[in-house]
Protein backbone atom coordinates (compact mmCIF):
# COMPACT_ATOMS: atom_id res chain seq x y z
CA UNK A 1 -22.44 33.38 -17.52
CA UNK A 2 -22.13 31.68 -20.92
CA UNK A 3 -25.07 33.67 -22.25
CA UNK A 4 -23.52 36.92 -21.14
CA UNK A 5 -20.19 36.03 -22.79
CA UNK A 6 -21.99 34.97 -25.98
CA UNK A 7 -23.88 38.28 -25.98
CA UNK A 8 -20.63 40.23 -25.51
CA UNK A 9 -18.95 38.32 -28.33
CA UNK A 10 -21.92 38.93 -30.64
CA UNK A 11 -21.91 42.65 -29.78
CA UNK A 12 -18.15 42.83 -30.34
CA UNK A 13 -18.49 41.09 -33.72
CA UNK A 14 -21.30 43.47 -34.79
CA UNK A 15 -19.28 46.54 -33.75
CA UNK A 16 -16.22 45.30 -35.59
CA UNK A 17 -18.21 44.42 -38.72
CA UNK A 18 -19.69 47.92 -38.73
CA UNK A 19 -16.22 49.42 -38.36
CA UNK A 20 -14.84 47.31 -41.22
CA UNK A 21 -17.81 48.19 -43.44
CA UNK A 22 -17.05 51.87 -42.94
CA UNK A 23 -13.25 51.89 -42.89
CA UNK A 24 -12.00 48.99 -44.99
CA UNK A 25 -12.21 50.83 -48.32
CA UNK A 26 -10.07 53.76 -47.17
CA UNK A 27 -7.63 51.45 -45.36
CA UNK A 28 -7.30 49.25 -48.46
CA UNK A 29 -6.61 52.33 -50.56
CA UNK A 30 -3.92 53.42 -48.10
CA UNK A 31 -2.40 49.92 -48.18
CA UNK A 32 -2.46 49.96 -51.97
CA UNK A 33 -0.66 53.30 -51.99
CA UNK A 34 1.92 51.92 -49.56
CA UNK A 35 2.64 48.84 -51.63
CA UNK A 36 2.47 50.78 -54.94
CA UNK A 37 0.39 48.02 -56.49
CA UNK A 38 -2.33 48.60 -59.09
CA UNK A 39 -5.75 48.95 -57.41
CA UNK A 40 -7.19 45.98 -59.30
CA UNK A 41 -4.24 43.65 -58.54
CA UNK A 42 -3.08 44.29 -54.99
CA UNK A 43 -2.43 41.04 -53.11
CA UNK A 44 0.24 42.55 -50.84
CA UNK A 45 -2.04 45.43 -49.90
CA UNK A 46 -4.93 43.04 -49.16
CA UNK A 47 -2.69 40.86 -46.98
CA UNK A 48 -1.40 43.93 -45.17
CA UNK A 49 -4.97 45.10 -44.52
CA UNK A 50 -6.09 41.67 -43.36
CA UNK A 51 -3.25 41.45 -40.83
CA UNK A 52 -3.90 45.00 -39.58
CA UNK A 53 -7.62 44.32 -39.17
CA UNK A 54 -6.95 41.01 -37.41
CA UNK A 55 -4.73 42.78 -34.91
CA UNK A 56 -7.32 45.51 -34.42
CA UNK A 57 -10.02 42.91 -33.79
CA UNK A 58 -7.81 41.09 -31.30
CA UNK A 59 -7.38 44.30 -29.32
CA UNK A 60 -10.96 45.52 -29.82
CA UNK A 61 -11.97 45.21 -26.16
CA UNK A 62 -8.86 47.10 -25.01
CA UNK A 63 -9.45 50.15 -27.23
CA UNK A 64 -11.60 51.87 -24.57
CA UNK A 65 -12.37 55.17 -26.25
CA UNK A 66 -9.44 54.99 -28.69
CA UNK A 67 -10.33 55.39 -32.36
CA UNK A 68 -10.26 51.93 -34.00
CA UNK A 69 -9.38 53.56 -37.34
CA UNK A 70 -6.24 55.04 -35.81
CA UNK A 71 -5.30 51.65 -34.38
CA UNK A 72 -5.86 49.91 -37.73
CA UNK A 73 -3.88 52.61 -39.58
CA UNK A 74 -1.07 52.28 -37.05
CA UNK A 75 -0.98 48.52 -37.54
CA UNK A 76 -1.00 48.99 -41.31
CA UNK A 77 1.97 51.35 -41.11
CA UNK A 78 3.94 49.17 -38.68
CA UNK A 79 3.38 46.01 -40.69
CA UNK A 80 4.31 47.76 -43.93
CA UNK A 81 7.48 49.16 -42.35
CA UNK A 82 8.48 45.73 -41.02
CA UNK A 83 7.85 44.08 -44.37
CA UNK A 84 9.74 46.79 -46.22
CA UNK A 85 12.62 46.46 -43.77
CA UNK A 86 12.92 42.75 -44.49
CA UNK A 87 12.31 43.10 -48.21
CA UNK A 88 14.78 45.89 -48.89
CA UNK A 89 17.30 45.22 -46.15
CA UNK A 90 16.77 48.57 -44.46
CA UNK A 91 13.75 50.80 -44.72
CA UNK A 92 14.43 53.57 -47.17
CA UNK A 93 17.88 52.43 -48.30
CA UNK A 94 16.99 51.41 -51.83
CA UNK A 95 14.81 52.82 -54.54
CA UNK A 96 13.16 49.97 -56.42
CA UNK A 97 12.61 50.48 -60.13
CA UNK A 98 8.94 50.52 -61.09
CA UNK A 99 7.92 47.33 -62.82
CA UNK A 100 6.82 47.70 -66.44
CA UNK A 101 3.34 46.39 -65.60
CA UNK A 102 2.76 49.29 -63.19
CA UNK A 103 1.27 52.39 -64.76
CA UNK A 104 -0.14 55.80 -63.94
CA UNK A 105 -0.11 57.16 -60.43
CA UNK A 106 1.04 53.81 -59.06
CA UNK A 107 4.24 54.07 -61.11
CA UNK A 108 4.86 57.48 -59.60
CA UNK A 109 4.63 56.05 -56.07
CA UNK A 110 6.77 53.06 -57.05
CA UNK A 111 9.66 55.47 -57.66
CA UNK A 112 9.69 56.32 -53.95
CA UNK A 113 11.47 54.29 -51.31
CA UNK A 114 9.19 52.37 -48.93
CA UNK A 115 10.01 54.86 -46.17
CA UNK A 116 9.12 57.82 -48.40
CA UNK A 117 5.84 56.15 -49.42
CA UNK A 118 4.99 55.42 -45.79
CA UNK A 119 5.65 58.98 -44.62
CA UNK A 120 3.86 60.46 -47.64
CA UNK A 121 0.77 58.28 -47.24
CA UNK A 122 0.56 58.99 -43.52
CA UNK A 123 1.13 62.72 -43.89
CA UNK A 124 -0.65 63.59 -47.14
CA UNK A 125 -3.31 60.91 -47.65
CA UNK A 126 -4.18 60.14 -44.03
CA UNK A 127 -3.50 63.62 -42.66
CA UNK A 128 -1.46 62.41 -39.69
CA UNK A 129 0.50 65.20 -37.99
CA UNK A 130 4.31 65.23 -38.26
CA UNK A 131 4.67 64.60 -34.53
CA UNK A 132 2.34 61.58 -34.63
CA UNK A 133 4.08 60.20 -37.73
CA UNK A 134 7.46 60.63 -36.07
CA UNK A 135 6.28 58.88 -32.90
CA UNK A 136 4.75 56.02 -34.88
CA UNK A 137 7.92 55.46 -36.90
CA UNK A 138 10.35 56.19 -34.08
CA UNK A 139 11.97 59.05 -35.97
CA UNK A 140 12.70 62.67 -35.07
CA UNK A 141 10.15 65.18 -36.40
CA UNK A 142 12.86 66.84 -38.50
CA UNK A 143 13.60 63.51 -40.20
CA UNK A 144 9.91 63.00 -41.03
CA UNK A 145 9.80 66.52 -42.45
CA UNK A 146 12.89 65.88 -44.59
CA UNK A 147 11.59 62.53 -45.86
CA UNK A 148 8.24 64.07 -46.78
CA UNK A 149 9.93 66.97 -48.58
CA UNK A 150 12.20 64.59 -50.51
CA UNK A 151 9.25 62.41 -51.50
CA UNK A 152 7.24 65.41 -52.66
CA UNK A 153 10.22 66.64 -54.69
CA UNK A 154 10.53 63.24 -56.34
CA UNK A 155 6.82 63.23 -57.18
CA UNK A 156 6.67 66.81 -58.42
CA UNK A 157 9.97 66.77 -60.30
CA UNK A 158 10.48 63.24 -61.62
CA UNK A 159 13.91 62.35 -62.92
CA UNK A 160 14.27 62.87 -66.62
CA UNK A 161 15.13 60.10 -69.02
CA UNK A 162 18.64 59.56 -70.29
CA UNK A 163 20.22 62.54 -72.02
CA UNK A 164 20.00 62.43 -75.80
CA UNK A 165 23.21 61.41 -77.46
CA UNK A 166 24.87 64.01 -79.58
CA UNK A 167 25.76 63.05 -83.09
CA UNK A 168 29.46 63.32 -83.66
CA UNK A 169 30.24 66.12 -86.06
CA UNK A 170 33.07 65.25 -88.36
CA UNK A 171 34.76 68.26 -89.98
CA UNK A 172 34.92 68.01 -93.75
């Protein structure tokens, strides 16, 4: 009996290692997009990924035909949403200012609220359908559609800088 259990555990570990070898890069990229951290300095994204993979491994035997990538992505999204909820008070209520150390495409994503980033990453990067995104986040499909549209508008039409000040013309 012990040998059989040891064999099952070894097989489970090999399957999971193969899954991580194939999926961890894409999942880490998704986590990095969610946290809006630079790709070379992303401790929050790495922690998020580690927790999502740990949960996926814990439920590995119960997946039974379910795609482990979908489960890991779902855990990534749920954990990000929970963390954002606690960090910002309410998911999507505040728009954090991008830190000066953030540059490039990461700064663009940092302008979005956590909820907008989550919906945008799920919809545009991961290709998750609106209905699935809505079910995952517990939102109506129309709300997911509106959040995605608002996020895309913010990305495509960034706010302009402060208006230039007009010099006061003094009549002579």
